């Protein structure tokens, strides 16, 4: 019988250089999309999948992440006194539902290394990985991105990654898969990290959601540091693929790379247009703005 996925690892120890200077002292995973930090959307995605054991991988200058989930006695007392407890109700509800653990990645040695850092908390169980700077919005009442991958994993206990089709001239920004598509699921035969358009076996790119069997740890341990001395998760996934135990699928939802300026702005527009407080005014602002551009 296949094992159920109860734990999620959220790597959040990267340097966030694409967002400097903002990320010099503020972790990018806490940058707000309208009024909620990126990380909160990601944790909600886990809760939608009934995953409530969350392992945060943090590092130097990332203490604010742990603080965010702590009780802020003075603030909460002040809000209580002024009858505005609703302002933190959402955060408190989420905080009460999750068991948060955090592990330090001593230096940012790459995503593969960040995932390996979670091993003591994950042990031999299967686990989800959600990149701490990527958000995927799904319609209310439908399974979140990680819930869709979890469902697939629980059918056959084979590691599974989310993928999306990208234009051929963008393949060099992603991990690209090769394999065969059967009933909407790819049997992945190899993963190539950031290939040139000529080398790329397909235009199907890995995105930041995965569910792994714990054998991925052994694969990561076998990988030597590549570009910039980083241990790439894609290299470990290539080993899984070569052993016939990696699947990939496209997921329903709108994905934004919020660790990148453009993706971050797009995610903000998307959320603002649905936000009960600002959607109307924001929509009118955008309409006027676009009129001014034409
Ligand atoms: P990125 O490669 O997008 O993050 O990793 P980065 O290195 O912080 O970004 P830039 O390119 O310098 O702007 C995706 C996720 O993995 C985490 C990051 O925090 C991010 O949430 N990560 C990355 C780690 O936890 N450790 C690492 O060594 C690298």
Short mmCIF file of C-alpha atoms and ligand atoms in Angstrom, two decimals:
data_model
loop_
_atom_site.label_atom_id
_atom_site.label_comp_id
_atom_site.label_asym_id
_atom_site.label_seq_id
_atom_site.Cartn_x
_atom_site.Cartn_y
_atom_site.Cartn_z
CA UNK A 1 0.00 0.00 0.00
CA UNK A 2 1.28 3.46 -0.84
CA UNK A 3 2.32 5.79 1.95
CA UNK A 4 0.53 9.04 2.59
CA UNK A 5 2.41 12.35 2.43
CA UNK A 6 2.29 14.17 5.76
CA UNK A 7 5.34 16.42 5.61
CA UNK A 8 6.37 19.33 3.45
CA UNK A 9 9.78 20.93 3.11
CA UNK A 10 9.94 24.60 2.18
CA UNK A 11 13.45 25.69 1.20
CA UNK A 12 13.79 29.35 2.16
CA UNK A 13 17.52 29.77 2.74
CA UNK A 14 18.52 31.20 -0.64
CA UNK A 15 20.24 34.56 -0.97
CA UNK A 16 17.51 36.18 -3.06
CA UNK A 17 19.99 38.08 -5.22
CA UNK A 18 17.38 38.74 -7.92
CA UNK A 19 15.54 40.90 -5.43
CA UNK A 20 18.36 42.97 -4.00
CA UNK A 21 18.48 45.40 -2.32
CA UNK A 22 15.03 44.53 -0.86
CA UNK A 23 16.24 41.10 0.27
CA UNK A 24 19.42 42.30 1.96
CA UNK A 25 17.76 42.07 5.37
CA UNK A 26 14.19 40.92 4.56
CA UNK A 27 13.82 37.28 3.49
CA UNK A 28 12.18 37.21 0.07
CA UNK A 29 9.83 34.48 1.31
CA UNK A 30 8.27 37.15 3.56
CA UNK A 31 7.77 39.78 0.86
CA UNK A 32 4.04 40.52 0.73
CA UNK A 33 1.73 39.65 -2.10
CA UNK A 34 -0.72 42.46 -1.35
CA UNK A 35 -0.96 41.98 2.44
CA UNK A 36 0.23 38.43 3.10
CA UNK A 37 3.77 37.08 2.89
CA UNK A 38 4.56 34.67 0.07
CA UNK A 39 5.20 31.95 2.65
CA UNK A 40 1.66 32.10 3.99
CA UNK A 41 0.18 31.29 0.57
CA UNK A 42 2.54 28.32 0.39
CA UNK A 43 1.59 27.01 3.82
CA UNK A 44 -2.09 27.33 2.91
CA UNK A 45 -1.35 25.26 -0.18
CA UNK A 46 0.02 22.53 2.14
CA UNK A 47 -3.01 22.70 4.44
CA UNK A 48 -5.30 22.29 1.44
CA UNK A 49 -3.47 18.99 0.84
CA UNK A 50 -3.85 17.94 4.50
CA UNK A 51 -0.13 18.35 5.01
CA UNK A 52 0.49 20.10 8.31
CA UNK A 53 4.01 19.10 9.31
CA UNK A 54 6.12 21.82 7.75
CA UNK A 55 9.90 21.84 7.66
CA UNK A 56 11.30 25.28 6.89
CA UNK A 57 14.87 25.44 5.62
CA UNK A 58 16.24 28.77 6.70
CA UNK A 59 19.65 30.36 6.95
CA UNK A 60 21.56 33.43 8.00
CA UNK A 61 19.47 36.63 8.02
CA UNK A 62 16.25 34.62 7.86
CA UNK A 63 15.28 34.77 11.54
CA UNK A 64 12.27 36.93 10.61
CA UNK A 65 10.67 33.81 9.13
CA UNK A 66 10.52 32.03 12.49
CA UNK A 67 9.49 35.28 14.23
CA UNK A 68 6.59 35.68 11.84
CA UNK A 69 4.97 32.51 13.19
CA UNK A 70 5.63 33.30 16.84
CA UNK A 71 3.13 34.92 19.15
CA UNK A 72 3.77 38.66 19.17
CA UNK A 73 2.59 39.35 22.68
CA UNK A 74 2.65 43.16 22.64
CA UNK A 75 0.98 43.48 19.24
CA UNK A 76 -1.67 40.88 19.99
CA UNK A 77 -2.43 42.51 23.32
CA UNK A 78 -2.80 45.94 21.63
CA UNK A 79 -5.10 44.53 18.96
CA UNK A 80 -7.18 42.77 21.61
CA UNK A 81 -7.55 46.04 23.54
CA UNK A 82 -8.63 47.98 20.47
CA UNK A 83 -11.03 45.26 19.25
CA UNK A 84 -9.10 44.59 16.04
CA UNK A 85 -8.17 40.93 16.56
CA UNK A 86 -9.56 40.19 13.08
CA UNK A 87 -6.34 41.61 11.61
CA UNK A 88 -4.37 38.61 12.81
CA UNK A 89 -7.17 36.03 12.87
CA UNK A 90 -6.12 34.53 9.57
CA UNK A 91 -2.50 34.09 10.65
CA UNK A 92 -3.50 32.68 14.04
CA UNK A 93 -5.80 30.10 12.42
CA UNK A 94 -2.99 28.93 10.16
CA UNK A 95 -0.48 28.93 13.02
CA UNK A 96 -2.79 26.70 15.07
CA UNK A 97 -3.11 24.15 12.30
CA UNK A 98 0.54 23.57 11.51
CA UNK A 99 3.45 21.98 13.25
CA UNK A 100 6.44 24.06 12.15
CA UNK A 101 10.02 22.90 12.34
CA UNK A 102 12.97 24.84 11.09
CA UNK A 103 16.43 23.67 10.16
CA UNK A 104 19.33 25.89 9.22
CA UNK A 105 21.15 25.40 6.00
CA UNK A 106 24.56 26.61 7.10
CA UNK A 107 25.35 28.12 3.72
CA UNK A 108 23.33 28.46 0.57
CA UNK A 109 24.84 25.53 -1.32
CA UNK A 110 21.92 25.05 -3.67
CA UNK A 111 18.43 23.64 -3.74
CA UNK A 112 19.60 20.02 -3.67
CA UNK A 113 21.63 20.77 -0.55
CA UNK A 114 18.66 22.60 1.02
CA UNK A 115 16.44 19.55 0.51
CA UNK A 116 19.12 17.24 1.93
CA UNK A 117 19.27 19.49 5.02
CA UNK A 118 15.68 18.41 5.76
CA UNK A 119 16.60 14.73 6.06
CA UNK A 120 16.74 14.60 9.89
CA UNK A 121 13.17 15.93 10.06
CA UNK A 122 11.80 13.83 7.21
CA UNK A 123 13.47 10.47 7.87
CA UNK A 124 12.27 7.70 5.58
CA UNK A 125 8.82 9.12 4.85
CA UNK A 126 7.74 10.53 1.49
CA UNK A 127 7.56 14.32 1.53
CA UNK A 128 6.48 17.33 -0.49
CA UNK A 129 8.82 20.15 -1.53
CA UNK A 130 7.47 23.63 -2.24
CA UNK A 131 9.92 26.34 -3.26
CA UNK A 132 9.61 29.24 -0.86
CA UNK A 133 9.48 31.85 -3.59
CA UNK A 134 6.92 30.30 -5.91
CA UNK A 135 3.14 30.59 -5.58
CA UNK A 136 0.44 28.65 -7.39
CA UNK A 137 -3.12 29.94 -7.20
CA UNK A 138 -5.96 27.49 -7.74
CA UNK A 139 -9.70 28.11 -7.77
CA UNK A 140 -11.47 28.01 -4.42
CA UNK A 141 -12.78 24.51 -3.65
CA UNK A 142 -10.29 22.78 -5.98
CA UNK A 143 -7.14 20.87 -4.94
CA UNK A 144 -4.02 22.99 -4.48
CA UNK A 145 -0.98 22.36 -6.64
CA UNK A 146 0.72 20.21 -4.01
CA UNK A 147 -2.55 18.32 -3.36
CA UNK A 148 -2.62 17.37 -7.05
CA UNK A 149 0.93 15.99 -6.86
CA UNK A 150 0.21 14.24 -3.57
CA UNK A 151 -2.80 12.47 -5.15
CA UNK A 152 -0.60 11.25 -7.98
CA UNK A 153 2.17 10.09 -5.61
CA UNK A 154 -0.28 8.14 -3.49
CA UNK A 155 -1.33 6.07 -6.52
CA UNK A 156 2.05 4.37 -6.98
CA UNK A 157 4.58 5.82 -4.48
CA UNK A 158 6.77 7.16 -7.30
CA UNK A 159 8.31 10.61 -6.93
CA UNK A 160 6.49 13.20 -9.02
CA UNK A 161 7.32 16.75 -10.09
CA UNK A 162 5.22 19.56 -11.51
CA UNK A 163 6.13 20.74 -15.00
CA UNK A 164 5.03 23.40 -17.45
CA UNK A 165 5.62 23.99 -21.13
CA UNK A 166 8.01 26.89 -21.85
CA UNK A 167 9.06 28.55 -25.12
CA UNK A 168 12.10 26.86 -26.70
CA UNK A 169 14.26 29.97 -26.27
CA UNK A 170 13.60 29.94 -22.49
CA UNK A 171 14.65 26.34 -21.76
CA UNK A 172 18.07 27.42 -20.52
CA UNK A 173 16.43 28.94 -17.41
CA UNK A 174 14.95 25.63 -16.20
CA UNK A 175 15.48 21.95 -15.48
CA UNK A 176 14.09 20.22 -18.60
CA UNK A 177 12.75 16.68 -18.71
CA UNK A 178 12.87 13.94 -21.30
CA UNK A 179 10.47 11.01 -21.28
CA UNK A 180 7.20 9.57 -22.52
CA UNK A 181 3.74 10.92 -21.84
CA UNK A 182 1.19 8.25 -20.87
CA UNK A 183 -2.32 9.19 -19.72
CA UNK A 184 -1.29 12.76 -18.82
CA UNK A 185 1.69 11.59 -16.72
CA UNK A 186 5.28 11.70 -17.96
CA UNK A 187 7.56 8.73 -17.31
CA UNK A 188 10.71 10.80 -16.96
CA UNK A 189 13.87 9.26 -18.39
CA UNK A 190 16.24 12.18 -17.75
CA UNK A 191 16.42 15.70 -16.36
CA UNK A 192 18.87 18.24 -17.74
CA UNK A 193 19.59 21.38 -15.73
CA UNK A 194 19.47 24.57 -17.82
CA UNK A 195 20.21 23.10 -21.26
CA UNK A 196 20.79 25.26 -24.33
CA UNK A 197 17.83 25.24 -26.78
CA UNK A 198 19.78 22.80 -29.01
CA UNK A 199 20.47 20.33 -26.18
CA UNK A 200 16.95 20.43 -24.68
CA UNK A 201 15.08 17.16 -25.21
CA UNK A 202 11.69 18.88 -24.74
CA UNK A 203 10.13 22.17 -23.68
CA UNK A 204 8.71 20.69 -20.47
CA UNK A 205 10.30 22.52 -17.53
CA UNK A 206 10.35 21.66 -13.84
CA UNK A 207 8.53 24.12 -11.62
CA UNK A 208 8.76 24.45 -7.86
CA UNK A 209 6.51 21.68 -6.58
CA UNK A 210 7.53 18.06 -5.98
CA UNK A 211 6.65 14.99 -3.96
CA UNK A 212 9.58 12.70 -3.29
CA UNK A 213 10.14 9.25 -1.99
CA UNK A 214 12.94 9.39 0.60
CA UNK A 215 15.34 7.71 -1.86
CA UNK A 216 15.91 11.20 -3.28
CA UNK A 217 18.24 11.84 -0.31
CA UNK A 218 20.59 9.08 -1.51
CA UNK A 219 20.50 10.59 -5.00
CA UNK A 220 21.37 14.06 -3.67
CA UNK A 221 24.27 12.62 -1.69
CA UNK A 222 25.67 11.20 -4.95
CA UNK A 223 25.64 14.59 -6.70
CA UNK A 224 28.75 16.69 -6.78
CA UNK A 225 28.52 20.49 -6.75
CA UNK A 226 27.99 21.98 -10.20
CA UNK A 227 27.63 25.58 -11.40
CA UNK A 228 28.55 28.09 -8.62
CA UNK A 229 29.46 25.21 -6.29
CA UNK A 230 25.75 24.45 -5.78
CA UNK A 231 24.25 20.99 -5.42
CA UNK A 232 21.39 20.89 -7.91
CA UNK A 233 18.11 19.15 -7.13
CA UNK A 234 17.73 18.59 -10.88
CA UNK A 235 20.87 16.40 -10.89
CA UNK A 236 19.43 14.21 -8.14
CA UNK A 237 16.15 14.03 -10.03
CA UNK A 238 18.09 12.90 -13.08
CA UNK A 239 19.34 9.92 -11.04
CA UNK A 240 15.77 9.13 -9.95
CA UNK A 241 14.68 9.35 -13.60
CA UNK A 242 17.46 7.06 -14.78
CA UNK A 243 16.33 4.51 -12.22
CA UNK A 244 12.79 4.71 -13.67
CA UNK A 245 11.26 6.21 -10.54
CA UNK A 246 10.36 9.77 -11.51
CA UNK A 247 7.05 10.97 -12.91
CA UNK A 248 6.03 14.50 -13.91
CA UNK A 249 2.72 16.19 -14.59
CA UNK A 250 1.30 19.59 -15.40
CA UNK A 251 -0.91 20.92 -12.66
CA UNK A 252 -4.06 23.02 -12.72
CA UNK A 253 -3.36 26.49 -11.39
CA UNK A 254 -1.68 29.78 -12.08
CA UNK A 255 1.99 29.72 -11.16
CA UNK A 256 4.14 32.74 -10.42
CA UNK A 257 7.85 32.87 -9.71
CA UNK A 258 7.62 35.46 -6.97
CA UNK A 259 11.40 35.39 -6.50
CA UNK A 260 11.67 37.23 -9.78
CA UNK A 261 10.63 40.88 -10.21
CA UNK A 262 8.18 40.35 -13.04
CA UNK A 263 6.61 37.23 -11.50
CA UNK A 264 6.27 39.01 -8.18
CA UNK A 265 4.48 41.98 -9.76
CA UNK A 266 2.17 39.66 -11.71
CA UNK A 267 1.29 37.72 -8.54
CA UNK A 268 0.42 40.99 -6.81
CA UNK A 269 -1.86 42.06 -9.66
CA UNK A 270 -3.57 38.66 -9.63
CA UNK A 271 -4.25 38.77 -5.88
CA UNK A 272 -5.14 42.47 -5.84
CA UNK A 273 -7.81 41.89 -8.50
CA UNK A 274 -9.50 39.36 -6.18
CA UNK A 275 -8.91 41.15 -2.90
CA UNK A 276 -12.19 42.18 -1.21
CA UNK A 277 -10.76 45.49 0.05
CA UNK A 278 -8.95 46.79 -3.01
CA UNK A 279 -10.12 44.87 -6.10
CA UNK A 280 -12.60 47.48 -7.43
CA UNK A 281 -10.35 50.50 -6.99
CA UNK A 282 -7.32 48.61 -8.22
CA UNK A 283 -9.15 47.41 -11.33
CA UNK A 284 -10.20 50.99 -12.13
CA UNK A 285 -6.64 52.17 -11.57
CA UNK A 286 -5.34 49.52 -13.98
CA UNK A 287 -7.94 50.38 -16.61
CA UNK A 288 -6.96 54.05 -16.47
CA UNK A 289 -3.29 53.17 -16.54
CA UNK A 290 -3.68 50.93 -19.61
CA UNK A 291 -5.73 53.63 -21.37
CA UNK A 292 -2.82 56.00 -20.76
CA UNK A 293 -0.45 53.55 -22.41
CA UNK A 294 -2.43 53.11 -25.63
P1 LIG B 1 16.23 30.20 -5.96
O1 LIG B 1 17.41 29.75 -6.71
O2 LIG B 1 15.08 30.78 -6.71
O3 LIG B 1 16.59 31.19 -4.77
O4 LIG B 1 15.73 29.00 -5.07
P2 LIG B 1 17.78 32.14 -4.52
O5 LIG B 1 19.07 31.46 -4.69
O6 LIG B 1 17.48 32.76 -3.20
O7 LIG B 1 17.49 33.21 -5.68
P3 LIG B 1 18.37 34.26 -6.43
O8 LIG B 1 18.57 33.64 -7.78
O9 LIG B 1 19.63 34.51 -5.65
O10 LIG B 1 17.48 35.46 -6.49
C1 LIG B 1 14.38 28.60 -4.89
C2 LIG B 1 14.06 28.44 -3.41
O11 LIG B 1 15.03 27.62 -2.79
C3 LIG B 1 15.62 28.26 -1.68
C4 LIG B 1 15.37 29.76 -1.89
O12 LIG B 1 15.26 30.44 -0.64
C5 LIG B 1 14.07 29.79 -2.69
O13 LIG B 1 12.94 29.88 -1.84
N1 LIG B 1 17.06 27.93 -1.59
C6 LIG B 1 17.87 28.12 -2.67
C7 LIG B 1 17.56 27.42 -0.42
O14 LIG B 1 16.81 27.22 0.57
N2 LIG B 1 18.89 27.15 -0.33
C8 LIG B 1 19.75 27.33 -1.38
O15 LIG B 1 20.96 27.05 -1.22
C9 LIG B 1 19.21 27.84 -2.58
#
